[in-house]
PDB file of C-alpha atoms in Angstrom:
ATOM      1  CA  UNK U   3    -126.070-136.691  19.008  1.00  0.00           C
ATOM      2  CA  UNK U   4    -128.216-135.533  16.344  1.00  0.00           C
ATOM      3  CA  UNK U   5    -128.035-134.986  12.252  1.00  0.00           C
ATOM      4  CA  UNK U   6    -126.834-131.832  12.544  1.00  0.00           C
ATOM      5  CA  UNK U   7    -124.790-131.502  15.508  1.00  0.00           C
ATOM      6  CA  UNK U   8    -122.860-134.335  13.298  1.00  0.00           C
ATOM      7  CA  UNK U   9    -122.938-132.722  10.056  1.00  0.00           C
ATOM      8  CA  UNK U  10    -122.251-130.006  11.517  1.00  0.00           C
ATOM      9  CA  UNK U  11    -119.159-130.933  12.983  1.00  0.00           C
ATOM     10  CA  UNK U  12    -118.247-132.583   9.161  1.00  0.00           C
ATOM     11  CA  UNK U  13    -118.486-128.510   7.989  1.00  0.00           C
ATOM     12  CA  UNK U  14    -115.922-126.859  10.567  1.00  0.00           C
ATOM     13  CA  UNK U  15    -113.476-129.900  10.078  1.00  0.00           C
ATOM     14  CA  UNK U  16    -113.898-130.131   7.225  1.00  0.00           C
ATOM     15  CA  UNK U  17    -113.381-125.471   6.916  1.00  0.00           C
ATOM     16  CA  UNK U  18    -110.419-126.176   9.058  1.00  0.00           C
ATOM     17  CA  UNK U  19    -108.807-128.573   7.269  1.00  0.00           C
ATOM     18  CA  UNK U  20    -108.777-126.424   3.664  1.00  0.00           C
ATOM     19  CA  UNK U  21    -107.618-123.663   5.888  1.00  0.00           C
ATOM     20  CA  UNK U  22    -105.055-125.668   7.168  1.00  0.00           C
ATOM     21  CA  UNK U  23    -103.762-126.999   3.013  1.00  0.00           C
ATOM     22  CA  UNK U  24    -104.504-123.394   1.950  1.00  0.00           C
ATOM     23  CA  UNK U  25    -101.901-122.313   4.422  1.00  0.00           C
ATOM     24  CA  UNK U  26     -99.016-124.067   4.105  1.00  0.00           C
ATOM     25  CA  UNK U  27     -99.140-124.360   0.141  1.00  0.00           C
ATOM     26  CA  UNK U  28     -98.902-120.792   0.115  1.00  0.00           C
ATOM     27  CA  UNK U  29     -96.209-120.671   3.283  1.00  0.00           C
ATOM     28  CA  UNK U  30     -94.045-123.461   2.629  1.00  0.00           C
ATOM     29  CA  UNK U  31     -91.393-125.254   4.134  1.00  0.00           C
ATOM     30  CA  UNK U  32     -88.302-122.650   5.529  1.00  0.00           C
ATOM     31  CA  UNK U  33     -86.207-125.426   7.212  1.00  0.00           C
ATOM     32  CA  UNK U  34     -84.736-126.665   4.059  1.00  0.00           C
ATOM     33  CA  UNK U  35     -82.333-122.848   3.980  1.00  0.00           C
ATOM     34  CA  UNK U  36     -81.306-123.512   7.867  1.00  0.00           C
ATOM     35  CA  UNK U  37     -79.816-126.924   6.288  1.00  0.00           C
ATOM     36  CA  UNK U  38     -78.217-126.175   3.350  1.00  0.00           C
ATOM     37  CA  UNK U  39     -76.797-122.718   5.725  1.00  0.00           C
ATOM     38  CA  UNK U  40     -75.740-126.422   8.018  1.00  0.00           C
ATOM     39  CA  UNK U  41     -74.187-128.548   5.199  1.00  0.00           C
ATOM     40  CA  UNK U  42     -72.234-125.827   3.638  1.00  0.00           C
ATOM     41  CA  UNK U  43     -74.790-125.210   0.449  1.00  0.00           C
ATOM     42  CA  UNK U  44     -75.135-121.865  -1.208  1.00  0.00           C
ATOM     43  CA  UNK U  45     -78.238-120.110   0.257  1.00  0.00           C
ATOM     44  CA  UNK U  46     -79.276-119.260  -3.391  1.00  0.00           C
ATOM     45  CA  UNK U  47     -79.672-122.384  -3.818  1.00  0.00           C
ATOM     46  CA  UNK U  48     -81.531-123.625  -0.958  1.00  0.00           C
ATOM     47  CA  UNK U  49     -83.742-120.760  -2.377  1.00  0.00           C
ATOM     48  CA  UNK U  50     -84.023-122.344  -5.585  1.00  0.00           C
ATOM     49  CA  UNK U  51     -84.547-125.529  -3.976  1.00  0.00           C
ATOM     50  CA  UNK U  52     -87.952-124.195  -1.541  1.00  0.00           C
ATOM     51  CA  UNK U  53     -90.039-122.476  -4.378  1.00  0.00           C
ATOM     52  CA  UNK U  54     -88.876-126.264  -6.574  1.00  0.00           C
ATOM     53  CA  UNK U  55     -90.683-127.321  -3.666  1.00  0.00           C
ATOM     54  CA  UNK U  56     -93.722-124.839  -3.541  1.00  0.00           C
ATOM     55  CA  UNK U  57     -94.137-124.680  -7.428  1.00  0.00           C
ATOM     56  CA  UNK U  58     -94.794-128.962  -7.299  1.00  0.00           C
ATOM     57  CA  UNK U  59     -97.851-128.670  -5.151  1.00  0.00           C
ATOM     58  CA  UNK U  60     -98.907-125.641  -5.886  1.00  0.00           C
ATOM     59  CA  UNK U  61     -99.876-125.551  -9.632  1.00  0.00           C
ATOM     60  CA  UNK U  62    -103.295-128.161  -9.307  1.00  0.00           C
ATOM     61  CA  UNK U  63    -104.494-124.278  -7.123  1.00  0.00           C
ATOM     62  CA  UNK U  64    -102.935-122.146  -9.551  1.00  0.00           C
ATOM     63  CA  UNK U  65    -104.535-123.594 -12.187  1.00  0.00           C
ATOM     64  CA  UNK U  66    -107.516-124.207 -10.935  1.00  0.00           C
ATOM     65  CA  UNK U  67    -107.189-120.259  -9.475  1.00  0.00           C
ATOM     66  CA  UNK U  68    -106.609-119.044 -13.215  1.00  0.00           C
ATOM     67  CA  UNK U  69    -109.227-120.173 -15.133  1.00  0.00           C
ATOM     68  CA  UNK U  70    -111.987-118.971 -12.828  1.00  0.00           C
ATOM     69  CA  UNK U  71    -110.577-115.574 -12.363  1.00  0.00           C
ATOM     70  CA  UNK U  72    -110.646-115.487 -16.825  1.00  0.00           C
ATOM     71  CA  UNK U  73    -114.354-113.680 -17.513  1.00  0.00           C
ATOM     72  CA  UNK U  74    -113.739-111.769 -14.291  1.00  0.00           C
ATOM     73  CA  UNK U  75    -110.248-109.877 -14.320  1.00  0.00           C
ATOM     74  CA  UNK U  76    -110.227-106.277 -15.001  1.00  0.00           C
ATOM     75  CA  UNK U  77    -110.733-104.892 -18.314  1.00  0.00           C
ATOM     76  CA  UNK U  78    -108.228-102.432 -18.270  1.00  0.00           C
ATOM     77  CA  UNK U  79    -104.549-101.366 -17.397  1.00  0.00           C
ATOM     78  CA  UNK U  80    -104.368 -99.550 -15.040  1.00  0.00           C
ATOM     79  CA  UNK U  81    -106.906-101.604 -12.857  1.00  0.00           C
ATOM     80  CA  UNK U  82    -104.336-104.890 -12.648  1.00  0.00           C
ATOM     81  CA  UNK U  83    -101.972-102.048 -12.416  1.00  0.00           C
ATOM     82  CA  UNK U  84    -102.875-101.132  -9.118  1.00  0.00           C
ATOM     83  CA  UNK U  85    -103.444-104.727  -7.754  1.00  0.00           C
ATOM     84  CA  UNK U  86    -100.599-105.577  -9.211  1.00  0.00           C
ATOM     85  CA  UNK U  87     -99.017-102.762  -7.376  1.00  0.00           C
ATOM     86  CA  UNK U  88    -101.087-104.005  -4.114  1.00  0.00           C
ATOM     87  CA  UNK U  89     -99.402-107.748  -3.740  1.00  0.00           C
ATOM     88  CA  UNK U  90     -95.917-105.765  -4.641  1.00  0.00           C
ATOM     89  CA  UNK U  91     -96.266-104.181  -1.333  1.00  0.00           C
ATOM     90  CA  UNK U  92     -97.995-107.249  -0.307  1.00  0.00           C
ATOM     91  CA  UNK U  93     -93.907-109.318  -1.577  1.00  0.00           C
ATOM     92  CA  UNK U  94     -95.266-111.405  -4.163  1.00  0.00           C
ATOM     93  CA  UNK U  95     -93.840-110.727  -7.104  1.00  0.00           C
ATOM     94  CA  UNK U  96     -95.570-113.731  -9.321  1.00  0.00           C
ATOM     95  CA  UNK U  97     -96.217-113.290 -12.521  1.00  0.00           C
ATOM     96  CA  UNK U  98    -100.262-114.506 -12.646  1.00  0.00           C
ATOM     97  CA  UNK U  99    -100.554-113.251  -9.129  1.00  0.00           C
ATOM     98  CA  UNK U 100    -103.294-111.284 -10.611  1.00  0.00           C
ATOM     99  CA  UNK U 101    -105.595-114.084 -12.318  1.00  0.00           C
ATOM    100  CA  UNK U 102    -104.086-116.473  -8.640  1.00  0.00           C
ATOM    101  CA  UNK U 103    -106.333-113.595  -6.772  1.00  0.00           C
ATOM    102  CA  UNK U 104    -109.240-112.842  -8.340  1.00  0.00           C
ATOM    103  CA  UNK U 105    -110.010-116.409  -8.984  1.00  0.00           C
ATOM    104  CA  UNK U 106    -109.738-117.821  -5.353  1.00  0.00           C
ATOM    105  CA  UNK U 107    -112.393-114.716  -5.559  1.00  0.00           C
ATOM    106  CA  UNK U 108    -114.636-116.775  -7.422  1.00  0.00           C
ATOM    107  CA  UNK U 109    -113.462-119.734  -6.109  1.00  0.00           C
ATOM    108  CA  UNK U 110    -114.420-118.354  -1.789  1.00  0.00           C
ATOM    109  CA  UNK U 111    -117.627-117.363  -2.664  1.00  0.00           C
ATOM    110  CA  UNK U 112    -119.064-120.217  -4.862  1.00  0.00           C
ATOM    111  CA  UNK U 113    -117.311-122.352  -1.249  1.00  0.00           C
ATOM    112  CA  UNK U 114    -118.886-119.263   1.062  1.00  0.00           C
ATOM    113  CA  UNK U 115    -122.518-119.712  -0.464  1.00  0.00           C
ATOM    114  CA  UNK U 116    -122.868-123.973  -0.100  1.00  0.00           C
ATOM    115  CA  UNK U 117    -121.466-123.537   3.424  1.00  0.00           C
ATOM    116  CA  UNK U 118    -123.138-120.362   4.029  1.00  0.00           C
ATOM    117  CA  UNK U 119    -126.617-122.825   2.042  1.00  0.00           C
ATOM    118  CA  UNK U 120    -126.173-125.370   4.834  1.00  0.00           C
ATOM    119  CA  UNK U 121    -125.117-123.742   8.156  1.00  0.00           C
ATOM    120  CA  UNK U 122    -128.318-121.463   6.920  1.00  0.00           C
ATOM    121  CA  UNK U 123    -130.320-124.488   6.205  1.00  0.00           C
ATOM    122  CA  UNK U 124    -129.647-125.778  10.214  1.00  0.00           C
ATOM    123  CA  UNK U 125    -131.014-122.318  11.977  1.00  0.00           C
ATOM    124  CA  UNK U 126    -133.346-122.226   9.972  1.00  0.00           C
ATOM    125  CA  UNK U 127    -131.728-119.581   7.493  1.00  0.00           C
ATOM    126  CA  UNK U 128    -131.300-120.570   4.531  1.00  0.00           C
ATOM    127  CA  UNK U 129    -130.383-117.066   2.766  1.00  0.00           C
ATOM    128  CA  UNK U 130    -129.447-114.544   5.490  1.00  0.00           C
ATOM    129  CA  UNK U 131    -127.036-117.493   5.423  1.00  0.00           C
ATOM    130  CA  UNK U 132    -126.280-117.361   1.446  1.00  0.00           C
ATOM    131  CA  UNK U 133    -126.173-114.085   2.028  1.00  0.00           C
ATOM    132  CA  UNK U 134    -122.802-114.094   4.860  1.00  0.00           C
ATOM    133  CA  UNK U 135    -121.146-117.409   3.683  1.00  0.00           C
ATOM    134  CA  UNK U 136    -120.791-115.258  -0.396  1.00  0.00           C
ATOM    135  CA  UNK U 137    -119.904-112.240   1.697  1.00  0.00           C
ATOM    136  CA  UNK U 138    -117.212-113.697   3.524  1.00  0.00           C
ATOM    137  CA  UNK U 139    -115.923-115.680   1.304  1.00  0.00           C
ATOM    138  CA  UNK U 140    -115.870-113.230  -1.418  1.00  0.00           C
ATOM    139  CA  UNK U 141    -114.160-110.745   0.817  1.00  0.00           C
ATOM    140  CA  UNK U 142    -111.357-113.160   2.175  1.00  0.00           C
ATOM    141  CA  UNK U 143    -108.913-113.384  -0.109  1.00  0.00           C
ATOM    142  CA  UNK U 144    -109.290-109.368   0.016  1.00  0.00           C
ATOM    143  CA  UNK U 145    -108.450-109.000   4.102  1.00  0.00           C
ATOM    144  CA  UNK U 146    -105.731-111.783   3.587  1.00  0.00           C
ATOM    145  CA  UNK U 147    -103.877-109.093   0.937  1.00  0.00           C
ATOM    146  CA  UNK U 148    -104.171-106.973   3.679  1.00  0.00           C
ATOM    147  CA  UNK U 149    -102.657-108.498   6.072  1.00  0.00           C
ATOM    148  CA  UNK U 150    -100.010-109.482   4.258  1.00  0.00           C
ATOM    149  CA  UNK U 151     -99.013-106.427   3.552  1.00  0.00           C
ATOM    150  CA  UNK U 152     -99.494-104.838   6.622  1.00  0.00           C
ATOM    151  CA  UNK U 153     -96.690-108.315   8.074  1.00  0.00           C
ATOM    152  CA  UNK U 154     -94.889-107.042   5.292  1.00  0.00           C
ATOM    153  CA  UNK U 155     -94.449-103.620   6.111  1.00  0.00           C
ATOM    154  CA  UNK U 156     -94.087-104.590   9.567  1.00  0.00           C
ATOM    155  CA  UNK U 157     -91.208-106.980   9.018  1.00  0.00           C
ATOM    156  CA  UNK U 158     -89.213-104.973   6.726  1.00  0.00           C
ATOM    157  CA  UNK U 159     -88.758-102.125   9.064  1.00  0.00           C
ATOM    158  CA  UNK U 160     -88.172-103.946  12.115  1.00  0.00           C
ATOM    159  CA  UNK U 161     -85.437-105.896  10.210  1.00  0.00           C
ATOM    160  CA  UNK U 162     -84.123-102.800   8.485  1.00  0.00           C
ATOM    161  CA  UNK U 163     -81.702-101.371  11.589  1.00  0.00           C
ATOM    162  CA  UNK U 164     -80.503-105.325  11.964  1.00  0.00           C
ATOM    163  CA  UNK U 165     -79.764-105.025   7.649  1.00  0.00           C
ATOM    164  CA  UNK U 166     -77.932-101.393   7.765  1.00  0.00           C
ATOM    165  CA  UNK U 167     -75.796-102.223  11.075  1.00  0.00           C
ATOM    166  CA  UNK U 168     -74.511-105.399   8.599  1.00  0.00           C
ATOM    167  CA  UNK U 169     -73.762-102.554   6.323  1.00  0.00           C
ATOM    168  CA  UNK U 170     -72.238-100.678   7.659  1.00  0.00           C
ATOM    169  CA  UNK U 171     -69.654-102.954   9.330  1.00  0.00           C
ATOM    170  CA  UNK U 172     -69.566-104.370   4.423  1.00  0.00           C
ATOM    171  CA  UNK U 173     -68.494-100.537   3.980  1.00  0.00           C
ATOM    172  CA  UNK U 174     -66.033 -99.590   6.429  1.00  0.00           C
ATOM    173  CA  UNK U 175     -64.229-103.487   6.096  1.00  0.00           C
ATOM    174  CA  UNK U 176     -63.478-102.662   2.353  1.00  0.00           C
ATOM    175  CA  UNK U 177     -66.242-103.672   0.542  1.00  0.00           C
ATOM    176  CA  UNK U 178     -68.815-101.301  -2.252  1.00  0.00           C
ATOM    177  CA  UNK U 179     -72.465 -99.996  -1.467  1.00  0.00           C
ATOM    178  CA  UNK U 180     -73.280-102.756  -4.886  1.00  0.00           C
ATOM    179  CA  UNK U 181     -70.673-105.964  -3.056  1.00  0.00           C
ATOM    180  CA  UNK U 182     -72.065-104.456   0.974  1.00  0.00           C
ATOM    181  CA  UNK U 183     -76.231-105.475  -0.954  1.00  0.00           C
ATOM    182  CA  UNK U 184     -75.591-108.377  -1.954  1.00  0.00           C
ATOM    183  CA  UNK U 185     -73.734-109.514   0.754  1.00  0.00           C
ATOM    184  CA  UNK U 186     -76.889-108.272   3.726  1.00  0.00           C
ATOM    185  CA  UNK U 187     -78.669-110.407   1.485  1.00  0.00           C
ATOM    186  CA  UNK U 188     -77.152-113.606   1.451  1.00  0.00           C
ATOM    187  CA  UNK U 189     -76.757-112.707   5.169  1.00  0.00           C
ATOM    188  CA  UNK U 190     -80.344-112.183   6.111  1.00  0.00           C
ATOM    189  CA  UNK U 191     -81.988-114.333   4.618  1.00  0.00           C
ATOM    190  CA  UNK U 192     -83.077-116.522   7.305  1.00  0.00           C
ATOM    191  CA  UNK U 193     -83.864-113.645  10.014  1.00  0.00           C
ATOM    192  CA  UNK U 194     -85.459-111.495   7.641  1.00  0.00           C
ATOM    193  CA  UNK U 195     -85.620-113.420   4.195  1.00  0.00           C
ATOM    194  CA  UNK U 196     -88.662-110.057   2.685  1.00  0.00           C
ATOM    195  CA  UNK U 197     -85.306-107.534   2.965  1.00  0.00           C
ATOM    196  CA  UNK U 198     -83.380-109.614   1.883  1.00  0.00           C
ATOM    197  CA  UNK U 199     -85.545-110.806  -1.816  1.00  0.00           C
ATOM    198  CA  UNK U 200     -86.096-106.695  -1.318  1.00  0.00           C
ATOM    199  CA  UNK U 201     -82.114-105.764  -1.903  1.00  0.00           C
ATOM    200  CA  UNK U 202     -81.134-108.733  -3.793  1.00  0.00           C
ATOM    201  CA  UNK U 203     -84.168-107.366  -6.287  1.00  0.00           C
ATOM    202  CA  UNK U 204     -82.482-103.827  -5.515  1.00  0.00           C
ATOM    203  CA  UNK U 205     -79.027-105.757  -6.740  1.00  0.00           C
ATOM    204  CA  UNK U 206     -80.261-107.950  -9.659  1.00  0.00           C
ATOM    205  CA  UNK U 207     -80.815-104.389 -10.921  1.00  0.00           C
ATOM    206  CA  UNK U 208     -78.366-102.637 -10.864  1.00  0.00           C
ATOM    207  CA  UNK U 209     -76.705-105.800 -12.534  1.00  0.00           C
ATOM    208  CA  UNK U 210     -78.720-106.146 -15.341  1.00  0.00           C
ATOM    209  CA  UNK U 211     -77.300-101.958 -16.248  1.00  0.00           C
ATOM    210  CA  UNK U 212     -79.457-100.121 -14.990  1.00  0.00           C
ATOM    211  CA  UNK U 213     -77.916 -97.031 -12.786  1.00  0.00           C
ATOM    212  CA  UNK U 214     -77.997 -97.685  -8.697  1.00  0.00           C
ATOM    213  CA  UNK U 215     -80.237 -95.022  -7.741  1.00  0.00           C
ATOM    214  CA  UNK U 216     -83.062 -96.017 -10.106  1.00  0.00           C
ATOM    215  CA  UNK U 217     -82.857 -99.467  -8.526  1.00  0.00           C
ATOM    216  CA  UNK U 218     -82.976 -97.556  -5.376  1.00  0.00           C
ATOM    217  CA  UNK U 219     -86.018 -95.887  -6.215  1.00  0.00           C
ATOM    218  CA  UNK U 220     -87.839 -98.640  -7.862  1.00  0.00           C
ATOM    219  CA  UNK U 221     -87.985-100.938  -4.905  1.00  0.00           C
ATOM    220  CA  UNK U 222     -88.999 -97.445  -2.395  1.00  0.00           C
ATOM    221  CA  UNK U 223     -91.838 -97.443  -4.409  1.00  0.00           C
ATOM    222  CA  UNK U 224     -92.709-101.222  -5.090  1.00  0.00           C
ATOM    223  CA  UNK U 225     -92.461-101.663  -1.558  1.00  0.00           C
ATOM    224  CA  UNK U 226     -94.358 -99.217  -0.435  1.00  0.00           C
ATOM    225  CA  UNK U 227     -92.988 -98.334   2.989  1.00  0.00           C
ATOM    226  CA  UNK U 228     -91.484 -95.117   4.248  1.00  0.00           C
ATOM    227  CA  UNK U 229     -88.025 -96.524   5.969  1.00  0.00           C
ATOM    228  CA  UNK U 230     -86.778 -97.741   2.606  1.00  0.00           C
ATOM    229  CA  UNK U 231     -87.402 -94.528   0.919  1.00  0.00           C
ATOM    230  CA  UNK U 232     -85.757 -93.233   3.338  1.00  0.00           C
ATOM    231  CA  UNK U 233     -82.865 -95.467   2.607  1.00  0.00           C
ATOM    232  CA  UNK U 234     -83.377 -95.099  -1.249  1.00  0.00           C
ATOM    233  CA  UNK U 235     -83.263 -91.103  -0.978  1.00  0.00           C
ATOM    234  CA  UNK U 236     -80.071 -90.933   1.261  1.00  0.00           C
ATOM    235  CA  UNK U 237     -78.196 -93.418  -0.814  1.00  0.00           C
ATOM    236  CA  UNK U 238     -78.584 -90.633  -2.758  1.00  0.00           C
ATOM    237  CA  UNK U 239     -78.028 -87.816  -1.900  1.00  0.00           C
ATOM    238  CA  UNK U 240     -74.810 -89.669  -1.071  1.00  0.00           C
ATOM    239  CA  UNK U 241     -73.820 -91.143  -3.210  1.00  0.00           C
ATOM    240  CA  UNK U 242     -73.971 -87.469  -4.989  1.00  0.00           C
ATOM    241  CA  UNK U 243     -72.884 -85.503  -2.480  1.00  0.00           C
ATOM    242  CA  UNK U 244     -69.617 -88.019  -1.663  1.00  0.00           C
ATOM    243  CA  UNK U 245     -70.361 -88.165   1.442  1.00  0.00           C
ATOM    244  CA  UNK U 246     -69.245 -90.824   3.770  1.00  0.00           C
ATOM    245  CA  UNK U 247     -71.780 -93.763   4.110  1.00  0.00           C
ATOM    246  CA  UNK U 248     -70.377 -95.627   6.270  1.00  0.00           C
ATOM    247  CA  UNK U 249     -70.951 -92.630   8.582  1.00  0.00           C
ATOM    248  CA  UNK U 250     -74.294 -91.789   6.081  1.00  0.00           C
ATOM    249  CA  UNK U 251     -75.990 -95.247   7.596  1.00  0.00           C
ATOM    250  CA  UNK U 252     -74.580 -95.598  10.614  1.00  0.00           C
ATOM    251  CA  UNK U 253     -76.962 -92.427  11.340  1.00  0.00           C
ATOM    252  CA  UNK U 254     -79.822 -93.363   9.882  1.00  0.00           C
ATOM    253  CA  UNK U 255     -79.935 -97.194  11.360  1.00  0.00           C
ATOM    254  CA  UNK U 256     -80.009 -95.368  15.025  1.00  0.00           C
ATOM    255  CA  UNK U 257     -82.917 -93.235  13.865  1.00  0.00           C
ATOM    256  CA  UNK U 258     -84.435 -95.990  12.960  1.00  0.00           C
ATOM    257  CA  UNK U 259     -83.879 -98.071  15.566  1.00  0.00           C
ATOM    258  CA  UNK U 260     -84.881 -94.918  17.968  1.00  0.00           C
ATOM    259  CA  UNK U 261     -87.441 -94.822  15.946  1.00  0.00           C
ATOM    260  CA  UNK U 262     -88.057 -98.516  16.098  1.00  0.00           C
ATOM    261  CA  UNK U 263     -88.207 -98.069  19.859  1.00  0.00           C
ATOM    262  CA  UNK U 264     -90.722 -95.231  20.101  1.00  0.00           C
ATOM    263  CA  UNK U 265     -93.813 -97.316  17.800  1.00  0.00           C
ATOM    264  CA  UNK U 266     -92.461-100.137  20.610  1.00  0.00           C
ATOM    265  CA  UNK U 267     -93.208 -97.809  24.274  1.00  0.00           C
ATOM    266  CA  UNK U 268     -96.394 -96.503  22.174  1.00  0.00           C
ATOM    267  CA  UNK U 269     -97.651 -99.834  21.804  1.00  0.00           C
ATOM    268  CA  UNK U 270     -96.866-100.365  25.855  1.00  0.00           C
ATOM    269  CA  UNK U 271     -98.532 -97.816  26.051  1.00  0.00           C
ATOM    270  CA  UNK U 272    -102.328 -98.749  24.234  1.00  0.00           C
ATOM    271  CA  UNK U 273    -101.917-101.871  26.690  1.00  0.00           C
ATOM    272  CA  UNK U 274    -103.159-100.163  29.583  1.00  0.00           C
ATOM    273  CA  UNK U 275    -106.247 -99.257  27.945  1.00  0.00           C
ATOM    274  CA  UNK U 276    -106.915-102.842  25.296  1.00  0.00           C
ATOM    275  CA  UNK U 277    -106.538-104.419  29.291  1.00  0.00           C
ATOM    276  CA  UNK U 278    -109.771-102.907  29.874  1.00  0.00           C
ATOM    277  CA  UNK U 279    -112.355-104.605  27.573  1.00  0.00           C
ATOM    278  CA  UNK U 280    -111.656-108.171  28.310  1.00  0.00           C
ATOM    279  CA  UNK U 281    -111.006-106.637  31.720  1.00  0.00           C
ATOM    280  CA  UNK U 282    -114.109-105.301  31.528  1.00  0.00           C
ATOM    281  CA  UNK U 283    -116.233-107.561  30.017  1.00  0.00           C
ATOM    282  CA  UNK U 284    -114.355-111.311  31.768  1.00  0.00           C
ATOM    283  CA  UNK U 285    -112.507-110.708  34.600  1.00  0.00           C
ATOM    284  CA  UNK U 286    -114.196-108.464  37.079  1.00  0.00           C
ATOM    285  CA  UNK U 287    -117.901-110.983  35.616  1.00  0.00           C
ATOM    286  CA  UNK U 288    -115.925-113.963  37.505  1.00  0.00           C
ATOM    287  CA  UNK U 289    -114.444-112.050  40.635  1.00  0.00           C
ATOM    288  CA  UNK U 290    -117.720-110.854  40.987  1.00  0.00           C
ATOM    289  CA  UNK U 291    -119.277-113.933  41.112  1.00  0.00           C
ATOM    290  CA  UNK U 292    -117.008-115.866  43.003  1.00  0.00           C
ATOM    291  CA  UNK U 293    -116.271-113.098  46.065  1.00  0.00           C
ATOM    292  CA  UNK U 294    -120.158-112.632  46.265  1.00  0.00           C
ATOM    293  CA  UNK U 295    -121.749-115.271  44.795  1.00  0.00           C
ATOM    294  CA  UNK U 296    -121.870-117.931  47.910  1.00  0.00           C
ATOM    295  CA  UNK U 297    -123.086-114.307  49.931  1.00  0.00           C
ATOM    296  CA  UNK U 298    -126.052-114.505  47.513  1.00  0.00           C
ATOM    297  CA  UNK U 299    -126.449-117.642  47.944  1.00  0.00           C
ATOM    298  CA  UNK U 300    -126.716-117.707  51.634  1.00  0.00           C
ATOM    299  CA  UNK U 301    -128.781-114.595  51.624  1.00  0.00           C
ATOM    300  CA  UNK U 302    -130.908-116.495  49.859  1.00  0.00           C
ATOM    301  CA  UNK U 303    -131.437-119.298  51.765  1.00  0.00           C
ATOM    302  CA  UNK U 304    -131.985-117.300  54.124  1.00  0.00           C
ATOM    303  CA  UNK U 305    -135.039-116.857  56.984  1.00  0.00           C
ATOM    304  CA  UNK U 306    -135.251-113.262  55.668  1.00  0.00           C
ATOM    305  CA  UNK U 307    -136.192-114.401  52.295  1.00  0.00           C
ATOM    306  CA  UNK U 308    -138.690-116.914  53.166  1.00  0.00           C
TER     307      UNK U 308
END
């Protein structure tokens, strides 16, 4: 084993450990919420303990990102507002999230330049390695944010029918719409944390004095989710015209469930087309080699080919 192979293995191991460390800092451990529910601790206290645990682990990374982001922060409020809105769509509401994102771009840009240069030395193309490494490091936070937005939107879309069913039960049992939202937000903490967070924020806005219609509109615009926007419009219209909230929620939940079923059927129909590419590129050549390989080898050693 030569020195270049050892160096490449060390670099790959360091990058893997760094990625795992960053992932653990960003995701955290949610087992404390379930443990709190089993031991009788309230969901608010469980979430608070989880937040304190993550806050104790993240400050170093946040301070580093904020310090690196100071020269590169957008000067205009419009640019900062667009980035903050984009992060809110991904479910990130921290006050220093914009600075951390800009700082991670700078940090990963430097790490990509160094890593690309080292890899470029191994293949005798240092400038190409520097260019590709810097580009990958700078774009990796943007790609992560796009994936986070897509995952958050999908989580909200898939969890909304279940939340509406639970809200129907709460409303028909005699609770008001505000009390039903509070109860649903508490019960969905483990199964659907993204939707639970948004419902909880909407309920807190109504508690501090904001009108329910404005709080519902804020939920739709904050998340950017079309199902939540339609839910907000439906609740506002039902409240304005005095129609039954339970019946409206049941019909809306059924329509969302049908839309989710149609989306699943669409994905199932696309599966056959997506399977054709690995089938042609990997499975067919391997099958052809297994079936025709012995025949070709025997033909090459036969008297005809001599």
